[in-house]
Coordinates of C-alpha atoms in Angstrom, one line a residue:
Chain A
M1 CA 119.1 164.1 30.0
A2 CA 119.3 166.4 27.1
S3 CA 121.8 168.8 28.7
V4 CA 124.4 166.1 28.9
M5 CA 124.4 165.7 25.1
R6 CA 124.3 169.3 24.4
P7 CA 126.7 171.2 26.6
G8 CA 125.3 174.5 25.7
L9 CA 122.1 173.7 27.3
L10 CA 123.7 172.6 30.5
R11 CA 124.2 176.2 31.7
Q12 CA 120.5 177.0 31.2
S13 CA 119.4 173.9 33.0
F14 CA 121.6 174.8 35.9
A15 CA 119.8 178.1 36.3
S16 CA 116.9 176.3 38.0
P17 CA 117.9 174.2 41.0
A18 CA 115.2 171.7 40.2
A19 CA 116.7 171.1 36.8
S20 CA 120.1 170.6 38.2
Q21 CA 118.7 168.0 40.5
R22 CA 117.4 166.2 37.4
V23 CA 120.7 166.4 35.5
F24 CA 122.3 164.0 37.9
S25 CA 119.2 162.0 38.5
T26 CA 120.7 158.9 36.9
F27 CA 124.0 159.2 38.7
T28 CA 122.6 159.7 42.2
S29 CA 119.5 157.6 41.3
S30 CA 117.2 159.9 43.2
A31 CA 114.4 158.2 41.6
A32 CA 115.4 155.0 43.3
R33 CA 115.4 156.7 46.6
Q34 CA 111.8 157.7 46.3
S35 CA 109.9 154.5 45.7
S36 CA 110.0 153.4 42.1
P37 CA 106.8 153.9 40.1
L38 CA 106.3 150.2 39.8
I39 CA 106.1 149.8 43.6
Q40 CA 103.8 152.8 43.8
Q41 CA 101.3 151.1 41.5
L42 CA 101.1 148.2 44.0
R43 CA 100.1 150.5 46.8
P44 CA 96.5 150.9 47.8
A45 CA 94.6 153.6 45.9
F46 CA 94.4 156.1 48.8
A47 CA 98.2 156.0 49.2
R48 CA 98.6 156.3 45.4
D49 CA 96.6 159.5 45.3
A50 CA 98.7 161.0 48.1
V51 CA 101.8 160.7 46.0
P52 CA 102.4 163.8 43.9
K53 CA 101.6 163.3 40.2
A54 CA 105.1 164.0 39.0
T55 CA 106.4 160.8 40.6
R56 CA 103.7 158.6 39.3
I57 CA 104.3 156.2 36.4
A58 CA 105.1 158.1 33.3
A59 CA 103.9 156.8 30.0
F60 CA 106.8 155.3 28.1
H61 CA 107.7 157.8 25.3
A62 CA 110.0 157.2 22.4
T63 CA 109.1 160.3 20.4
Q64 CA 111.5 162.7 18.8
R65 CA 112.7 165.5 21.1
Q66 CA 112.6 168.1 18.3
Q67 CA 110.9 168.5 15.0
I68 CA 112.8 167.2 12.0
L69 CA 112.0 169.9 9.5
P70 CA 110.0 172.6 11.2
P71 CA 108.0 174.8 8.9
L72 CA 109.7 178.0 7.7
P73 CA 108.0 181.3 7.7
Q74 CA 105.7 181.6 4.6
K75 CA 107.4 182.8 1.5
I76 CA 105.6 183.6 -1.7
E77 CA 107.6 183.5 -4.9
G78 CA 106.6 186.5 -7.0
S79 CA 103.3 188.2 -6.1
V80 CA 100.0 186.7 -4.9
N81 CA 98.6 187.1 -8.4
T82 CA 101.4 185.4 -10.4
A83 CA 101.4 181.8 -11.3
V84 CA 103.7 179.3 -9.8
P85 CA 106.7 178.9 -12.2
V86 CA 106.2 176.0 -14.6
P87 CA 109.4 173.9 -14.8
N88 CA 110.9 173.1 -18.2
P89 CA 109.8 169.7 -19.6
D90 CA 112.2 167.0 -18.5
Y91 CA 111.0 163.8 -20.1
S92 CA 113.8 161.6 -18.7
H93 CA 112.6 162.5 -15.1
G94 CA 109.0 162.7 -16.1
S95 CA 107.0 160.4 -18.3
Y96 CA 109.9 158.2 -19.5
H97 CA 110.9 157.6 -15.9
W98 CA 107.4 156.7 -14.9
S99 CA 106.8 154.4 -17.9
F100 CA 110.1 152.6 -17.2
E101 CA 109.3 152.2 -13.5
R102 CA 105.9 150.6 -14.4
L103 CA 107.4 148.4 -17.0
L104 CA 109.9 147.1 -14.4
A105 CA 107.2 146.5 -11.9
A106 CA 105.0 144.7 -14.5
G107 CA 107.9 142.6 -15.6
L108 CA 108.8 141.6 -12.1
V109 CA 105.5 140.0 -11.5
P110 CA 105.8 137.1 -13.9
L111 CA 109.5 136.7 -13.2
T112 CA 108.8 136.3 -9.5
V113 CA 105.9 133.9 -9.8
A114 CA 107.1 131.7 -12.7
P115 CA 110.1 129.9 -11.2
F116 CA 108.1 128.8 -8.2
A117 CA 105.0 128.0 -10.2
A118 CA 106.9 126.0 -12.8
G119 CA 109.0 124.2 -10.1
T120 CA 112.1 124.5 -12.3
L121 CA 114.8 127.2 -11.7
N122 CA 116.4 128.6 -14.8
P123 CA 119.6 130.5 -14.0
L124 CA 118.8 133.0 -16.9
T125 CA 115.4 134.0 -15.5
D126 CA 117.0 134.2 -12.1
S127 CA 119.7 136.6 -13.2
I128 CA 117.1 138.7 -15.1
L129 CA 115.0 138.7 -11.9
C130 CA 118.1 139.9 -9.9
A131 CA 118.8 142.7 -12.4
L132 CA 115.3 143.9 -12.4
L133 CA 115.1 143.7 -8.6
V134 CA 118.1 145.9 -8.3
L135 CA 116.8 148.5 -10.7
H136 CA 113.3 148.4 -9.1
S137 CA 114.5 148.9 -5.6
H138 CA 116.9 151.7 -6.7
I139 CA 114.1 153.5 -8.4
G140 CA 111.8 153.0 -5.4
F141 CA 114.2 154.3 -2.9
E142 CA 115.1 157.2 -5.1
S143 CA 111.5 158.2 -5.1
C144 CA 111.5 158.2 -1.3
I145 CA 114.6 160.4 -1.2
I146 CA 113.0 162.9 -3.6
D147 CA 109.9 162.9 -1.5
Y148 CA 111.3 163.3 2.0
F149 CA 114.6 165.2 1.5
P150 CA 113.6 168.6 0.0
E151 CA 116.4 170.1 -2.0
K152 CA 115.8 173.6 -0.8
R153 CA 116.0 172.7 2.9
I154 CA 118.8 170.1 3.1
P155 CA 120.7 170.0 -0.2
K156 CA 123.8 168.3 1.2
L157 CA 121.8 165.6 3.0
R158 CA 119.9 164.9 -0.1
V159 CA 123.0 164.6 -2.2
A160 CA 124.5 162.3 0.5
A161 CA 121.4 160.2 0.5
H162 CA 121.5 159.8 -3.3
W163 CA 125.1 158.8 -3.2
A164 CA 124.5 156.3 -0.3
L165 CA 121.7 154.9 -2.4
R166 CA 123.9 154.5 -5.5
I167 CA 126.6 152.8 -3.5
A168 CA 124.1 150.5 -1.9
T169 CA 122.6 149.6 -5.3
V170 CA 126.0 148.8 -6.7
G171 CA 126.8 146.8 -3.6
L172 CA 123.5 144.9 -4.0
G173 CA 124.2 144.3 -7.6
V174 CA 127.7 142.9 -6.8
A175 CA 126.3 140.8 -3.9
L176 CA 123.5 139.3 -6.0
Y177 CA 126.0 138.6 -8.9
S178 CA 128.3 136.7 -6.6
F179 CA 125.4 135.0 -5.0
E180 CA 124.1 133.9 -8.4
T181 CA 127.5 132.8 -9.8
N182 CA 129.1 131.3 -6.7
D183 CA 126.1 130.2 -4.8
V184 CA 122.6 128.9 -5.5
G185 CA 120.7 132.0 -6.6
I186 CA 117.9 133.8 -4.9
T187 CA 115.0 131.7 -6.2
E188 CA 116.7 128.5 -5.0
L189 CA 117.4 130.3 -1.7
V190 CA 113.8 131.2 -1.2
A191 CA 112.8 127.6 -2.2
R192 CA 115.2 126.1 0.3
L193 CA 114.2 128.5 3.1
W194 CA 110.5 127.7 2.4
H195 CA 111.0 124.0 2.7
A196 CA 113.6 124.0 5.4
Chain B
M1 CA 119.8 149.8 34.0
A2 CA 120.9 153.2 35.1
S3 CA 124.5 152.4 34.6
T4 CA 124.1 151.5 31.0
R5 CA 122.2 154.7 30.4
A6 CA 124.9 156.7 32.2
L7 CA 127.6 155.1 30.0
C8 CA 125.6 155.7 26.9
R9 CA 125.3 159.4 27.8
L10 CA 129.0 159.7 28.5
A11 CA 129.7 158.1 25.2
T12 CA 127.3 160.3 23.3
S13 CA 128.5 163.4 25.0
R14 CA 131.9 162.9 23.2
T15 CA 130.3 162.8 19.8
A16 CA 127.9 165.6 20.5
A17 CA 130.2 168.1 18.7
V18 CA 130.1 166.2 15.4
R19 CA 126.6 164.8 15.6
P20 CA 124.0 167.2 14.1
A21 CA 121.1 167.9 16.4
V22 CA 118.8 166.3 13.9
F23 CA 120.1 162.9 14.8
A24 CA 120.3 163.4 18.5
R25 CA 117.5 161.0 19.6
G26 CA 116.5 161.4 23.2
F27 CA 116.7 158.4 25.5
A28 CA 113.4 157.0 26.6
S29 CA 112.6 157.1 30.3
V30 CA 109.8 155.6 32.4
S31 CA 110.2 157.3 35.7
D32 CA 111.6 160.7 35.0
T33 CA 108.7 162.6 33.5
K34 CA 110.5 165.9 33.2
A35 CA 113.3 164.2 31.1
R36 CA 110.7 163.5 28.4
D37 CA 110.0 167.2 28.1
P38 CA 111.3 168.0 24.6
I39 CA 114.2 170.4 24.2
S40 CA 111.7 172.6 22.4
K41 CA 110.3 173.4 25.8
A42 CA 113.5 175.1 26.9
G43 CA 113.8 176.6 23.4
E44 CA 110.3 178.0 23.7
A45 CA 111.1 179.8 26.8
L46 CA 113.9 181.6 24.9
A47 CA 112.3 182.1 21.5
P48 CA 108.6 181.2 21.4
D49 CA 107.5 179.7 18.1
A50 CA 103.9 179.7 16.9
S51 CA 104.3 176.8 14.5
R52 CA 104.0 173.8 16.7
A53 CA 101.3 171.5 18.2
P54 CA 98.5 173.5 19.7
I55 CA 97.8 173.5 23.5
P56 CA 95.5 170.5 24.0
E57 CA 91.9 170.8 25.2
S58 CA 92.8 169.4 28.6
K59 CA 94.8 172.6 29.3
T60 CA 92.4 175.2 28.0
S61 CA 89.0 176.5 29.2
T62 CA 85.5 175.4 28.1
V63 CA 83.0 178.0 27.1
K64 CA 79.5 176.9 27.8
E65 CA 76.0 177.9 26.6
A66 CA 74.6 181.0 28.2
A67 CA 71.3 179.6 29.6
P68 CA 71.1 175.8 29.4
T69 CA 67.7 174.3 29.6
K70 CA 66.9 171.1 31.4
D71 CA 66.5 168.7 28.4
A72 CA 69.4 170.3 26.5
K73 CA 71.5 167.9 24.3
M74 CA 74.9 169.4 25.1
K75 CA 77.8 168.5 22.8
T76 CA 81.3 169.6 23.2
F77 CA 83.3 171.0 20.2
H78 CA 87.1 171.5 20.4
I79 CA 88.2 174.1 17.9
Y80 CA 91.7 175.1 16.9
R81 CA 92.4 178.8 17.8
W82 CA 95.3 181.0 17.0
N83 CA 95.4 184.7 17.0
P84 CA 97.8 186.5 14.7
D85 CA 97.6 189.6 17.0
E86 CA 99.7 187.5 19.4
P87 CA 101.9 185.8 16.9
T88 CA 104.2 184.3 19.5
S89 CA 101.5 182.6 21.4
K90 CA 100.9 178.9 20.9
P91 CA 97.8 177.7 19.0
K92 CA 95.3 176.2 21.4
M93 CA 92.2 174.1 21.4
Q94 CA 89.2 176.0 22.7
S95 CA 86.2 173.9 23.9
Y96 CA 82.7 175.0 23.4
E97 CA 79.5 173.3 24.7
L98 CA 76.5 173.7 22.5
D99 CA 72.8 172.7 22.9
L100 CA 72.2 170.7 19.8
N101 CA 68.4 171.3 20.1
K102 CA 69.0 174.9 19.3
T103 CA 71.6 174.3 16.6
G104 CA 71.2 173.5 13.0
P105 CA 72.2 170.0 11.8
M106 CA 75.5 170.9 10.1
M107 CA 78.9 171.7 11.6
L108 CA 78.7 175.2 10.0
D109 CA 75.5 175.9 12.0
A110 CA 77.4 175.0 15.1
L111 CA 80.3 177.3 14.2
I112 CA 77.9 180.2 13.3
R113 CA 76.0 179.7 16.5
I114 CA 79.3 179.8 18.5
K115 CA 80.3 183.0 16.8
N116 CA 76.9 184.6 17.2
E117 CA 76.1 183.7 20.7
I118 CA 79.2 182.5 22.6
D119 CA 82.4 183.6 21.1
P120 CA 82.5 186.3 18.4
T121 CA 86.2 186.1 18.0
L122 CA 86.0 182.6 16.3
T123 CA 87.0 183.1 12.7
F124 CA 86.3 180.9 9.7
R125 CA 85.4 181.3 6.1
R126 CA 81.8 180.6 4.9
S127 CA 79.6 181.7 2.1
C128 CA 76.9 179.6 0.4
R129 CA 76.0 177.2 3.3
E130 CA 75.1 174.6 0.7
G131 CA 78.4 173.0 -0.4
I132 CA 79.0 174.8 -3.7
C133 CA 81.4 177.6 -2.9
G134 CA 84.1 175.7 -1.1
S135 CA 84.8 178.4 1.5
C136 CA 84.2 176.4 4.7
A137 CA 86.6 173.6 3.9
M138 CA 88.2 172.4 7.2
N139 CA 89.3 169.3 9.0
I140 CA 86.4 168.0 11.0
D141 CA 87.1 164.9 13.2
G142 CA 90.1 164.1 11.1
V143 CA 88.4 164.4 7.7
N144 CA 88.7 167.3 5.3
T145 CA 85.2 168.3 4.4
L146 CA 83.0 171.3 3.9
A147 CA 81.5 172.4 7.3
C148 CA 78.2 173.2 5.7
L149 CA 77.8 169.6 4.4
C150 CA 79.2 167.8 7.5
R151 CA 76.4 166.7 9.8
I152 CA 77.0 167.1 13.5
P153 CA 77.0 163.5 15.0
T154 CA 74.1 163.5 17.4
E155 CA 75.8 161.4 20.1
E156 CA 76.5 163.8 22.9
K157 CA 79.4 161.7 24.3
K158 CA 81.5 162.1 21.2
E159 CA 83.4 165.4 21.2
S160 CA 84.0 166.9 17.8
R161 CA 87.3 168.3 16.8
I162 CA 87.6 171.1 14.3
Y163 CA 91.0 171.9 12.8
P164 CA 91.9 174.0 9.8
L165 CA 93.0 172.3 6.6
P166 CA 96.2 170.3 7.4
H167 CA 99.7 171.6 6.6
M168 CA 98.6 175.0 5.5
Y169 CA 99.8 178.3 6.8
I170 CA 97.1 179.8 9.0
V171 CA 95.8 183.3 8.8
K172 CA 93.7 183.0 11.9
D173 CA 91.8 180.3 13.7
L174 CA 90.3 178.1 11.0
V175 CA 91.3 180.3 8.0
P176 CA 94.1 178.8 6.0
D177 CA 96.2 180.8 3.6
M178 CA 95.3 179.6 0.2
T179 CA 97.8 181.7 -1.8
I180 CA 100.0 178.9 -3.1
F181 CA 96.9 176.8 -4.0
Y182 CA 95.6 179.6 -6.2
K183 CA 99.0 180.2 -7.7
Q184 CA 99.3 176.6 -8.7
Y185 CA 95.8 176.6 -10.2
R186 CA 96.8 179.6 -12.2
S187 CA 99.9 177.9 -13.5
V188 CA 98.0 175.1 -15.3
K189 CA 96.3 177.8 -17.4
P190 CA 92.7 176.7 -16.6
Y191 CA 91.1 178.3 -19.7
L192 CA 90.4 177.2 -23.2
Q193 CA 93.5 177.6 -25.4
R194 CA 92.8 177.4 -29.1
S195 CA 94.6 178.8 -32.1
T196 CA 92.2 177.8 -34.9
P197 CA 88.7 179.3 -35.2
A198 CA 85.6 177.1 -35.2
P199 CA 85.0 175.3 -38.6
D200 CA 81.8 177.2 -39.4
G201 CA 82.7 180.4 -37.6
R202 CA 80.2 179.8 -34.7
E203 CA 80.8 178.3 -31.3
Y204 CA 83.4 175.7 -30.6
R205 CA 81.3 172.6 -30.6
Q206 CA 81.8 169.1 -29.2
T207 CA 79.9 165.9 -29.3
K208 CA 77.8 164.6 -26.4
E209 CA 80.4 161.9 -25.8
D210 CA 83.2 164.4 -25.6
R211 CA 81.1 166.5 -23.2
K212 CA 80.5 163.4 -21.1
K213 CA 84.2 163.1 -20.6
L214 CA 84.2 166.3 -18.6
D215 CA 81.6 165.0 -16.1
G216 CA 83.3 164.6 -12.7
L217 CA 85.9 167.1 -13.6
Y218 CA 84.1 170.4 -14.1
E219 CA 82.2 170.2 -10.8
C220 CA 85.3 170.8 -8.7
I221 CA 84.8 173.8 -6.4
L222 CA 88.4 174.2 -5.5
C223 CA 87.8 173.8 -1.8
A224 CA 91.3 172.3 -1.5
C225 CA 90.1 169.4 0.7
C226 CA 91.8 166.9 -1.5
S227 CA 95.1 168.6 -1.9
T228 CA 95.4 169.2 1.8
S229 CA 94.7 165.6 2.5
C230 CA 97.5 164.3 0.3
P231 CA 100.7 163.5 2.2
S232 CA 102.8 164.2 -0.9
Y233 CA 101.3 167.7 -1.0
W234 CA 102.1 168.1 2.7
W235 CA 105.8 167.3 2.1
N236 CA 106.3 169.0 -1.3
Q237 CA 103.8 171.8 -1.4
E238 CA 105.9 174.1 -3.4
E239 CA 106.6 171.8 -6.3
Y240 CA 103.9 169.1 -6.4
L241 CA 100.7 170.6 -7.8
G242 CA 98.3 168.5 -5.7
P243 CA 95.1 166.6 -6.7
A244 CA 92.8 169.6 -7.1
V245 CA 95.0 171.4 -9.5
L246 CA 95.8 168.2 -11.4
L247 CA 92.1 167.4 -11.7
Q248 CA 91.5 170.7 -13.3
S249 CA 94.6 170.3 -15.5
Y250 CA 93.0 167.0 -16.7
R251 CA 89.7 168.8 -17.2
W252 CA 91.4 170.9 -19.9
I253 CA 93.6 168.1 -21.3
A254 CA 90.4 166.0 -21.8
D255 CA 88.4 168.8 -23.3
S256 CA 88.1 168.1 -27.0
R257 CA 87.8 171.8 -27.8
D258 CA 91.2 172.6 -26.3
E259 CA 94.1 172.5 -28.8
K260 CA 97.1 172.8 -26.5
R261 CA 97.0 169.3 -25.1
A262 CA 100.7 168.7 -25.7
E263 CA 101.8 171.9 -24.0
R264 CA 99.6 171.1 -21.0
Q265 CA 101.2 167.7 -20.8
D266 CA 104.7 169.2 -21.2
A267 CA 104.0 171.5 -18.3
L268 CA 103.5 168.4 -16.1
N269 CA 106.3 166.4 -17.5
N270 CA 108.9 166.8 -14.8
S271 CA 109.8 164.9 -11.6
M272 CA 107.7 166.9 -9.2
S273 CA 104.6 168.6 -10.7
L274 CA 102.6 165.4 -11.4
Y275 CA 104.8 162.4 -10.4
R276 CA 104.9 163.0 -6.7
C277 CA 101.5 161.3 -6.7
H278 CA 102.0 157.8 -5.4
T279 CA 98.3 156.8 -5.5
I280 CA 97.8 157.3 -1.8
L281 CA 94.1 158.0 -2.7
N282 CA 93.4 160.2 0.3
C283 CA 92.1 162.8 -2.2
S284 CA 89.2 160.7 -3.7
R285 CA 88.3 159.5 -0.2
T286 CA 87.9 163.0 1.2
C287 CA 86.3 164.9 -1.7
P288 CA 83.1 166.5 -0.3
K289 CA 81.6 166.6 -3.8
G290 CA 82.2 163.0 -4.5
L291 CA 84.7 163.6 -7.3
N292 CA 87.7 161.4 -8.1
P293 CA 90.9 163.3 -8.4
A294 CA 93.0 160.1 -8.2
L295 CA 91.3 158.8 -11.3
A296 CA 92.0 162.1 -13.2
I297 CA 95.6 161.9 -12.2
A298 CA 95.8 158.3 -13.4
E299 CA 94.3 159.4 -16.7
I300 CA 96.9 162.1 -17.1
K301 CA 99.7 159.6 -16.4
K302 CA 98.2 157.2 -18.9
S303 CA 98.0 159.9 -21.5
M304 CA 101.6 160.8 -21.0
A305 CA 103.0 157.3 -20.8
F306 CA 104.9 155.9 -23.8
T307 CA 104.6 159.2 -25.7

């Protein structure tokens, strides 16, 4: 029950006696005292209709209890008749970034297919594949963070997410490096798993 | 497994102080229906908030035709209603039953008939009734189109749902606030920019091939169906320009008479204005005029790549 996790809400829920009954529903298992919904379904239809709706089987929900980023009141920068501010050109985050991202993706395609198509596993291509994979996944996740963590709403969370991503990328790089040097390498891993 | 749940709740109550509310997921429950009521329900009792899901049609009334005839083809329309005169009230879905025999073929005809004969308080934008002005853009049965071009499906069993354009601030009922859309359009400078006069002092001329490049770009009526169908535009409306504005930006980038191509491209050359497009392609799918904003955006990206 929500009020257990948020003590402030507990007081309000106690205001209504029905609510306070529900707060302790799991402890006193009042639901078990009334027949469980599963048993109710087994009853004949006329008995089922006699049971109040609130105790019938509830659909199983797993939705969020509260909105994640609820919309703020509308705010217009400047007046209605001025243009949206045009940001300064930033090539490294604009077209260069996009071009590099597409080059990586294009380069990954032959690198992924070739070792398995050729049958032979060259450690050099393997290591290039690992490097490109690390970069590709980093750029991909960075794009997700920029999309879903708006800087103006949750600046700290966004910075935290970026740093978590950087740490994860470095970790991935180290892990793949050790896997390549000390162990078989990822293409060999996939080949073995495939034929295992 | 009530004991596990109880233990979980005891454990989480300790960390409630340091855990932000955003991460406090509720526990799912099968039997206790009231436990699944969101916290927002208690919050709404304290401070009602108009910006959340509308009251569904099962909980609101249905307004019927005044004098139904015997062989009437009655169809139900569920329309999103919200009144700014009661700003703290929840938006709700109002149901209307119309006789399709007396109504014109398009959704706009149904809306106008509802407004004329059944409920004059229903508010929506409309003007040309022929799909050229872009005023009546709204979300009909999940698709952003123009109401004047959207035929009413004649199956009476299917109930139509009419919502305003998604993820826009609402002025009233089906009228979205288009302010930021127009501000973004203004920011791409949608006019011919030229510093040199024409070579022979007459009009600025272009070849037929150059003019052909503008086909599919100039026909945009700025209805905002595409931009409001784009999830990237939903999540980053302030910074991402959206497919409609980018289409128009490309209309000027591709115009051979325009001389400020580099400046127009520089205006888009940052992480948000253009590059929040991830080729979701909702825009081209939903354009009521059959245009292809996604293609225009791809052409802009291509023209800016490796330069």
